[in-house]
PDB file of C-alpha atoms in Angstrom:
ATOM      1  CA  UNK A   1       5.114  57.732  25.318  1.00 43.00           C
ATOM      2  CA  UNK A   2       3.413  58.930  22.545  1.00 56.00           C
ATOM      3  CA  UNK A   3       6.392  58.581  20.121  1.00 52.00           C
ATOM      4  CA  UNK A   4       5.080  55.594  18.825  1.00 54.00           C
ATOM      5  CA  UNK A   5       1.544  54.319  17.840  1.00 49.00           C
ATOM      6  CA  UNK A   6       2.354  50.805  19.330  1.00 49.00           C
ATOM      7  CA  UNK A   7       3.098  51.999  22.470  1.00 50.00           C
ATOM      8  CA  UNK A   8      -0.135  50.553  23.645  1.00 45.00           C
ATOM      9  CA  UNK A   9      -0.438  48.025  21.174  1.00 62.00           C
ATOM     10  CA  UNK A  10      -3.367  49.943  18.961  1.00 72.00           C
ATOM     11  CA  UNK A  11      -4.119  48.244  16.052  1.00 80.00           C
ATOM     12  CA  UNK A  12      -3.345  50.237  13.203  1.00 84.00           C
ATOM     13  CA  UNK A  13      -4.121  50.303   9.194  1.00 92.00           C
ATOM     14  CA  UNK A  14      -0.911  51.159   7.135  1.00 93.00           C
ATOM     15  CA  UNK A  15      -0.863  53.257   4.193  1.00 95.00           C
ATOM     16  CA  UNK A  16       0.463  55.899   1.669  1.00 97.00           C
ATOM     17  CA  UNK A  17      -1.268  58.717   0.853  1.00 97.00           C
ATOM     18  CA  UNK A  18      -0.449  60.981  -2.513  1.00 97.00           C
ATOM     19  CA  UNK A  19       0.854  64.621  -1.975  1.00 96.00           C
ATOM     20  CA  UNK A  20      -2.502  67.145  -2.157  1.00 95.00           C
ATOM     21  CA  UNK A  21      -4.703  64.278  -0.435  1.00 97.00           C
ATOM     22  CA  UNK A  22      -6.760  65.955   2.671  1.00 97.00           C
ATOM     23  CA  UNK A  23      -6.036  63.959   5.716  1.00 97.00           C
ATOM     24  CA  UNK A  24      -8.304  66.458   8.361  1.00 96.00           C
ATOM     25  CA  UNK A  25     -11.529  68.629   7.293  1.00 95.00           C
ATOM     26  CA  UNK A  26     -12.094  71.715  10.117  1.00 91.00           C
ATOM     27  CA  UNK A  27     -14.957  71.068  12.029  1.00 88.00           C
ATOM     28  CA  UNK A  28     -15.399  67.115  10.922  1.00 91.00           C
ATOM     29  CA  UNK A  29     -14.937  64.728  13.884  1.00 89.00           C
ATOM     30  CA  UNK A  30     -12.087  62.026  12.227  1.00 91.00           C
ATOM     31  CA  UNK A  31     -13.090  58.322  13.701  1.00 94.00           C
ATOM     32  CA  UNK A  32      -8.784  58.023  13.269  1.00 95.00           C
ATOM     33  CA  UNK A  33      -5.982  59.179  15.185  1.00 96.00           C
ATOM     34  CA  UNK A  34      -3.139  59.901  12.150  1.00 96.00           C
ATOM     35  CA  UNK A  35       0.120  58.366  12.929  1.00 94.00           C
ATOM     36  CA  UNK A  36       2.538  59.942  10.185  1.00 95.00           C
ATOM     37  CA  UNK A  37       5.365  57.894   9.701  1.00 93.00           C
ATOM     38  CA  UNK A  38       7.357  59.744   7.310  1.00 95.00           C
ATOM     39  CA  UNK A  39       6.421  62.951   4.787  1.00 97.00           C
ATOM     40  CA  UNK A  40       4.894  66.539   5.401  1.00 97.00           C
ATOM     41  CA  UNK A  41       1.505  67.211   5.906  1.00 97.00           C
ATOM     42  CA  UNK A  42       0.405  71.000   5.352  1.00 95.00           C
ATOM     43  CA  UNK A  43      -1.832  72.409   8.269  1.00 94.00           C
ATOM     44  CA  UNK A  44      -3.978  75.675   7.162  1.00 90.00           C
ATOM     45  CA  UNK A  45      -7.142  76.142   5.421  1.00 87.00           C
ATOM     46  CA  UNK A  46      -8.667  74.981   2.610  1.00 87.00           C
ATOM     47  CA  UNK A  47     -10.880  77.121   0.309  1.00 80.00           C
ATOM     48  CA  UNK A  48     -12.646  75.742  -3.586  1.00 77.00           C
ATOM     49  CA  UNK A  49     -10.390  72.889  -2.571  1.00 85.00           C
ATOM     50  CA  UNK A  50      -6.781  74.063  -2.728  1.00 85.00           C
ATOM     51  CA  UNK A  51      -4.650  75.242   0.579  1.00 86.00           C
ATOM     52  CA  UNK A  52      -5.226  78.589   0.490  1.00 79.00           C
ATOM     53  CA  UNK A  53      -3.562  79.305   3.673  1.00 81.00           C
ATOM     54  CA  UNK A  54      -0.737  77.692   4.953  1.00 85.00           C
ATOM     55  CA  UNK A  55      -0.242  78.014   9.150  1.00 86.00           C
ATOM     56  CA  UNK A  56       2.760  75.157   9.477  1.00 89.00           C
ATOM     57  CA  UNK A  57       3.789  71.743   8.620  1.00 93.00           C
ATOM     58  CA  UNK A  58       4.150  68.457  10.346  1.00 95.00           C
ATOM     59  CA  UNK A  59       6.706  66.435   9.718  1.00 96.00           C
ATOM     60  CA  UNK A  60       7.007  62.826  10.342  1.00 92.00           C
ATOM     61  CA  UNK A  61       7.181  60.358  12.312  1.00 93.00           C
ATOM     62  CA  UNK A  62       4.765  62.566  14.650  1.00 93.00           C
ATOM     63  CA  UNK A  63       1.112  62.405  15.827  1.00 94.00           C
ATOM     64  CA  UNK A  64      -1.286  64.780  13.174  1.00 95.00           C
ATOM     65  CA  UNK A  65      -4.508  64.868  15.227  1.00 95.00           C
ATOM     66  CA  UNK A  66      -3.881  63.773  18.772  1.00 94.00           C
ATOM     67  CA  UNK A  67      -4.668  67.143  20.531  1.00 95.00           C
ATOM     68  CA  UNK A  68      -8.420  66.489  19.041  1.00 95.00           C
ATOM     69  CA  UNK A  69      -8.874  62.289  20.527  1.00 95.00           C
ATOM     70  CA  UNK A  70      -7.200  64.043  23.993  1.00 96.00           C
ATOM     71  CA  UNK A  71     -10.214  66.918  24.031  1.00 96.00           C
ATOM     72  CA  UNK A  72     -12.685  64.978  22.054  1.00 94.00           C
ATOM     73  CA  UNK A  73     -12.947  68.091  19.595  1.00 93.00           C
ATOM     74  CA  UNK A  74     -13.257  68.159  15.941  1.00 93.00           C
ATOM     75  CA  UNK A  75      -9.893  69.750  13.988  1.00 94.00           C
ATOM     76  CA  UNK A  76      -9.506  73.391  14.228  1.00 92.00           C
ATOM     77  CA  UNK A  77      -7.499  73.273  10.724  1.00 93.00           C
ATOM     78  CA  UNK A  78      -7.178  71.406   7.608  1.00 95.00           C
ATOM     79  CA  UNK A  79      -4.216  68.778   6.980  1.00 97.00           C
ATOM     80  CA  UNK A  80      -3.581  68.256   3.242  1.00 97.00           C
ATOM     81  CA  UNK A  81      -0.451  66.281   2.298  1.00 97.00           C
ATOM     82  CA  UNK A  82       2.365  68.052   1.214  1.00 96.00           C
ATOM     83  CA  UNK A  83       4.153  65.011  -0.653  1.00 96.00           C
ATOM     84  CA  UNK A  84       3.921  61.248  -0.194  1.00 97.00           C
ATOM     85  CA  UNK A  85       2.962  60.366   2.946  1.00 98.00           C
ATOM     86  CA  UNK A  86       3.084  56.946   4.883  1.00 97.00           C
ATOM     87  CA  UNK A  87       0.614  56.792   7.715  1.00 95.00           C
ATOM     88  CA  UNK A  88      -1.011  54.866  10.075  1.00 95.00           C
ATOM     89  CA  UNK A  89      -4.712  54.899  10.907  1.00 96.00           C
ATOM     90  CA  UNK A  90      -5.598  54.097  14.637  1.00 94.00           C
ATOM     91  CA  UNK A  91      -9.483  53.916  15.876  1.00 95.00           C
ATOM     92  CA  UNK A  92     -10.053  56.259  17.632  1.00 95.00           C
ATOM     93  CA  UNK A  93     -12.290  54.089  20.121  1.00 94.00           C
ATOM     94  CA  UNK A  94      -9.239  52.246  20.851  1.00 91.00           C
ATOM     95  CA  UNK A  95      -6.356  55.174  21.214  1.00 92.00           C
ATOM     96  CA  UNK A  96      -8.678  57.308  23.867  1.00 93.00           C
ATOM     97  CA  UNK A  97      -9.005  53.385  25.765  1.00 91.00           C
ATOM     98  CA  UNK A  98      -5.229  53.140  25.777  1.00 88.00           C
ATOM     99  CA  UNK A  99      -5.084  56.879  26.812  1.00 91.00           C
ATOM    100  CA  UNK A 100      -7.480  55.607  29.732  1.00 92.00           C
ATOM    101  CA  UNK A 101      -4.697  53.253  30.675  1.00 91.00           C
ATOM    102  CA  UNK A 102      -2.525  56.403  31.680  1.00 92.00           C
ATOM    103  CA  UNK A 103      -2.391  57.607  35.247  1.00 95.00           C
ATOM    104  CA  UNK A 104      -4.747  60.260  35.789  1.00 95.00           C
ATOM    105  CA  UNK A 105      -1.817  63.020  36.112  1.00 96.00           C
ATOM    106  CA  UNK A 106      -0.452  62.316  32.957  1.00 94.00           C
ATOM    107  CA  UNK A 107      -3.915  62.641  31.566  1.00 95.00           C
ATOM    108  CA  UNK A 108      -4.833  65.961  32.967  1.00 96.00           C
ATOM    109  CA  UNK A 109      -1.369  67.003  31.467  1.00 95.00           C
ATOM    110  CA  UNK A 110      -1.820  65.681  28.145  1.00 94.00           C
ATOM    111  CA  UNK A 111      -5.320  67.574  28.121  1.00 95.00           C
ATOM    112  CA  UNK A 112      -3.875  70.731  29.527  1.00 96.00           C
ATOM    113  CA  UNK A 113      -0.989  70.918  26.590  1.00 96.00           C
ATOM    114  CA  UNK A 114      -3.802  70.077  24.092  1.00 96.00           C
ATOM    115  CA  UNK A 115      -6.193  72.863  24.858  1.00 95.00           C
ATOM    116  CA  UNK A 116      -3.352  74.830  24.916  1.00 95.00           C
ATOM    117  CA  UNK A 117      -2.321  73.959  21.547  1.00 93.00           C
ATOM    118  CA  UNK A 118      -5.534  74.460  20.088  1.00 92.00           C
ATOM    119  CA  UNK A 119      -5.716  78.074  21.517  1.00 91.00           C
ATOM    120  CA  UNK A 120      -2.994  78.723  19.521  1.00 89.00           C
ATOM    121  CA  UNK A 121      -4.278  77.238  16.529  1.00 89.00           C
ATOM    122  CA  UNK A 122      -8.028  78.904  16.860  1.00 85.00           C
ATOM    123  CA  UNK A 123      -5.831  82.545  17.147  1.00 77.00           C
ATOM    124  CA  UNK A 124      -3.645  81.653  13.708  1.00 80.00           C
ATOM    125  CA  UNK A 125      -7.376  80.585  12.181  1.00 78.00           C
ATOM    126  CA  UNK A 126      -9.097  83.998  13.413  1.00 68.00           C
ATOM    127  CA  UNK A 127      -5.909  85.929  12.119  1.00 67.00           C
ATOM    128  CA  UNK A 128      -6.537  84.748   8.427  1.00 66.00           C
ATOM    129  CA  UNK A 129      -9.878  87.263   8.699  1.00 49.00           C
ATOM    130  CA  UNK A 130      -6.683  89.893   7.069  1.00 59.00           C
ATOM    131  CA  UNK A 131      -7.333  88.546   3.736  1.00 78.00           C
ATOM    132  CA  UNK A 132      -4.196  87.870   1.252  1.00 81.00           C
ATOM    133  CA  UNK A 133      -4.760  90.633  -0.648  1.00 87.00           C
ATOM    134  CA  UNK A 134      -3.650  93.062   3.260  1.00 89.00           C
ATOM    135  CA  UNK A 135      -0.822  90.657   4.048  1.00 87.00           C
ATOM    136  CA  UNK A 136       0.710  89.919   0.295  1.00 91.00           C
ATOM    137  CA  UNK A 137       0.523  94.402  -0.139  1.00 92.00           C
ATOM    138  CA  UNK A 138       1.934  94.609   3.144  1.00 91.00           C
ATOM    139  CA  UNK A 139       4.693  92.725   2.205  1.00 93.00           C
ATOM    140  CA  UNK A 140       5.447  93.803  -0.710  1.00 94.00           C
ATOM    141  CA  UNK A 141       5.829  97.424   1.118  1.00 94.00           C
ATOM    142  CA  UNK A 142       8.054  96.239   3.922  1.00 91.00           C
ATOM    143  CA  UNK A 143      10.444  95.003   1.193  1.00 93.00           C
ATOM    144  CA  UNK A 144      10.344  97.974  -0.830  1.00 92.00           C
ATOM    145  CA  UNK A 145      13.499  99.794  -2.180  1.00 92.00           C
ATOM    146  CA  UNK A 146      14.286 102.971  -4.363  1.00 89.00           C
ATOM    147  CA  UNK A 147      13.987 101.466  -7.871  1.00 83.00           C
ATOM    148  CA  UNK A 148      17.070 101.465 -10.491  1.00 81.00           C
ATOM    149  CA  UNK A 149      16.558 104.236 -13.255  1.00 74.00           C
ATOM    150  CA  UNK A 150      13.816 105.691 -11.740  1.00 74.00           C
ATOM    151  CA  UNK A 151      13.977 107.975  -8.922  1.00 77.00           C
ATOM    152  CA  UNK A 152      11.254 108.242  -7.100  1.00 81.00           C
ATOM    153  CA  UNK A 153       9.728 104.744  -7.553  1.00 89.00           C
ATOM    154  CA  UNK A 154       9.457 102.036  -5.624  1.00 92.00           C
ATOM    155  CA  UNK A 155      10.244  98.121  -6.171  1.00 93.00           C
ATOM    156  CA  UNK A 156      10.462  95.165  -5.039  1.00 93.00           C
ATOM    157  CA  UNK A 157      13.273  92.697  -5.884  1.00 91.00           C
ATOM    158  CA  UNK A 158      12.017  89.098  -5.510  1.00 91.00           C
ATOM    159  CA  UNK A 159      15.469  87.333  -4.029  1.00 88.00           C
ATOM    160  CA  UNK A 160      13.396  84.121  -2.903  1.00 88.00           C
ATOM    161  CA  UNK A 161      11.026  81.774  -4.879  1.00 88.00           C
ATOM    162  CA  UNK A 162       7.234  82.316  -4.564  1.00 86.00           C
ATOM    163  CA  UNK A 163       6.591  79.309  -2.801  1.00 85.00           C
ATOM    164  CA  UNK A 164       8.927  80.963   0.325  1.00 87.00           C
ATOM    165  CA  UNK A 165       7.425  83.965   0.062  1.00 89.00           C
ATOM    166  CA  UNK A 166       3.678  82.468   0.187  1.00 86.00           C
ATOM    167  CA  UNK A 167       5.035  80.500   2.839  1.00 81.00           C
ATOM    168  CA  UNK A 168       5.885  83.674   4.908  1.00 81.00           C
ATOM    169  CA  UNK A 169       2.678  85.118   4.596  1.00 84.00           C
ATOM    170  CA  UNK A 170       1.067  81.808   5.363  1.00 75.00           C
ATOM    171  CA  UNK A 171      -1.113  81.436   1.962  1.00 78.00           C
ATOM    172  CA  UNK A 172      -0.500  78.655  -1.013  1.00 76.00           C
ATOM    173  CA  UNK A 173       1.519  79.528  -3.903  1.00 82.00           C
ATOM    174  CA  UNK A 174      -1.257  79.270  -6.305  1.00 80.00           C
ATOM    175  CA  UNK A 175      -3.027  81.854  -4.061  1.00 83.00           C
ATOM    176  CA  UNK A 176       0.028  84.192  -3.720  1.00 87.00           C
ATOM    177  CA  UNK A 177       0.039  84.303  -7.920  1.00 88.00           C
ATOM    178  CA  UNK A 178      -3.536  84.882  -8.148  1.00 87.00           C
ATOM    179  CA  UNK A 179      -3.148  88.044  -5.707  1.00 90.00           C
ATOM    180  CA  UNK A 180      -0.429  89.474  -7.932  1.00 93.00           C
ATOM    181  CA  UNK A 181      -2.144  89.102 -10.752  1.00 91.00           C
ATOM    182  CA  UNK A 182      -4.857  91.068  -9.221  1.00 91.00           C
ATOM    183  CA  UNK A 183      -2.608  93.523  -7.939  1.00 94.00           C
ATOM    184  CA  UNK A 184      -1.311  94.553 -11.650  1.00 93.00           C
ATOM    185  CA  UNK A 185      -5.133  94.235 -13.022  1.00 93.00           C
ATOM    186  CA  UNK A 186      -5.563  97.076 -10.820  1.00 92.00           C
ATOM    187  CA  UNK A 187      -2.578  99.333 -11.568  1.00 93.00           C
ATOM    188  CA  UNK A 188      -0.902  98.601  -8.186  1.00 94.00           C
ATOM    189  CA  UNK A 189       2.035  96.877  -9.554  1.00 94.00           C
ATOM    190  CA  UNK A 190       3.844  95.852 -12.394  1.00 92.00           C
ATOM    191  CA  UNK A 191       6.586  93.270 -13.998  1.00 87.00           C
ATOM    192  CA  UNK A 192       6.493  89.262 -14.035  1.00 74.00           C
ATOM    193  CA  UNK A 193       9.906  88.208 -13.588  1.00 81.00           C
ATOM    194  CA  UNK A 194      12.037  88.928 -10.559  1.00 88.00           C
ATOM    195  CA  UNK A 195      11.175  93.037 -10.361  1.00 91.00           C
ATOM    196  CA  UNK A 196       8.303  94.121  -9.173  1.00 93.00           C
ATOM    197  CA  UNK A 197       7.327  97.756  -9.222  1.00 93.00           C
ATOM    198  CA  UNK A 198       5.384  99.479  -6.943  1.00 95.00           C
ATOM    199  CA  UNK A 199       2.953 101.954  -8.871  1.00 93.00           C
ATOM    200  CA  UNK A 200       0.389 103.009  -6.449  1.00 93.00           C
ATOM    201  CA  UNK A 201       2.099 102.717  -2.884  1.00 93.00           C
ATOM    202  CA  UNK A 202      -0.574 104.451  -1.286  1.00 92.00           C
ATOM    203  CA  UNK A 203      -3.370 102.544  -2.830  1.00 93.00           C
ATOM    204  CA  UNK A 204      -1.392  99.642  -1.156  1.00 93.00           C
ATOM    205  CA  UNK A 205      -0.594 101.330   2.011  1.00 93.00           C
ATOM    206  CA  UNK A 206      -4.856 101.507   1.935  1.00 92.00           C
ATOM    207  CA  UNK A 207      -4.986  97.757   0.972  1.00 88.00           C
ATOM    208  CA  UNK A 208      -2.795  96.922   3.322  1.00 86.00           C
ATOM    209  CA  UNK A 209      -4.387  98.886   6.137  1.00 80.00           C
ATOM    210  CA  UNK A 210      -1.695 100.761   7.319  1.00 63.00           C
TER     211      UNK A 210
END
């Protein structure tokens, strides 16, 4: 039933949105429920205004913020796009008087799977207090191997691209590059391209908190 933004004949503005545009701000009531009709829209947190930490995506055509109308609570992440997106805008004065419309069970269910939802989002938010410096160290140990010509050392063979590794470890690109850099400031790694080698593994193990 909620497939569809015209399912209770909300009026709704139309529009397409560049890739990096914020849709949601944490904390900051929207006065829109965000229909996306087609595109990805990057949930996670936004720091010195870049995605520093990626959570998930959305992809369309879904809902973006409907959990938040249901409850009547501000967004518990940021939504930046992750590409062109086409959206629609409904009021939210008018989607929670169509949701009114709804018999009351279906309400009280649509409430129960939003708080639920959101408990799950608040516990990814309070799990980004392990800063990317812990998570990128720790994975760079977990993928550790014996290194070639140089028994031993450790190192790290890089068989996907950065932005699927940041992805993994639920932090932007940008950020993930920034991190290495730092690491090999510090004499905790070295190498650029594909090799990375591992030149303090227990100043990482330390890092990392293990």
């Amino acid at each position: 039933m909620l497939s569809d933004p015209q399912a209770f004949a909300w009026p709704a503005d139309a529009s397409t949105v560049a890739a990096g545009t914020q849709l949601l701000r944490r904390a900051c009531v929207d006065e829109h429920v965000l229909y996306i009709d087609s595109g990805r829209v990057a949930l996670g947190v936004v720091e010195n205004g870049v995605l520093a930490h990626q959570m998930g995506l959305v992809e369309g055509p879904a809902w973006l913020n409907v959990g938040c109308a249901v409850l009547d609570k501000a967004p518990v992440v940021d939504a930046v796009a992750d590409g062109p997106v086409q959206l629609r805008r409904v009021p939210l004065r008018d989607f929670v008087a169509g949701l009114r419309e709804m018999p009351a069970p279906a309400q009280a269910l649509l409430r129960d799977m939003a708080a639920a939802h959101r408990q799950q989002a608040e516990l990814a938010v309070s799990r980004l207090a392990k800063d990317a410096e812990a998570r990128c160290a720790e994975w760079l140990l977990r993928h550790a191997e014996p290194a070639q010509g140089a028994p031993g050392t450790l190192a790290v063979l890089l068989r996907q691209r950065k932005r699927m590794i940041a992805a993994q470890l639920g932090i932007a690109p940008e950020t993930l590059s920034r991190v290495l850099r730092q690491l090999r400031e510090r004499s905790l790694i070295s190498g650029s391209g594909r090799i990375l080698n591992l030149l303090d593994p227990g100043a990482l193990r330390a890092l990392a908190g293990a």
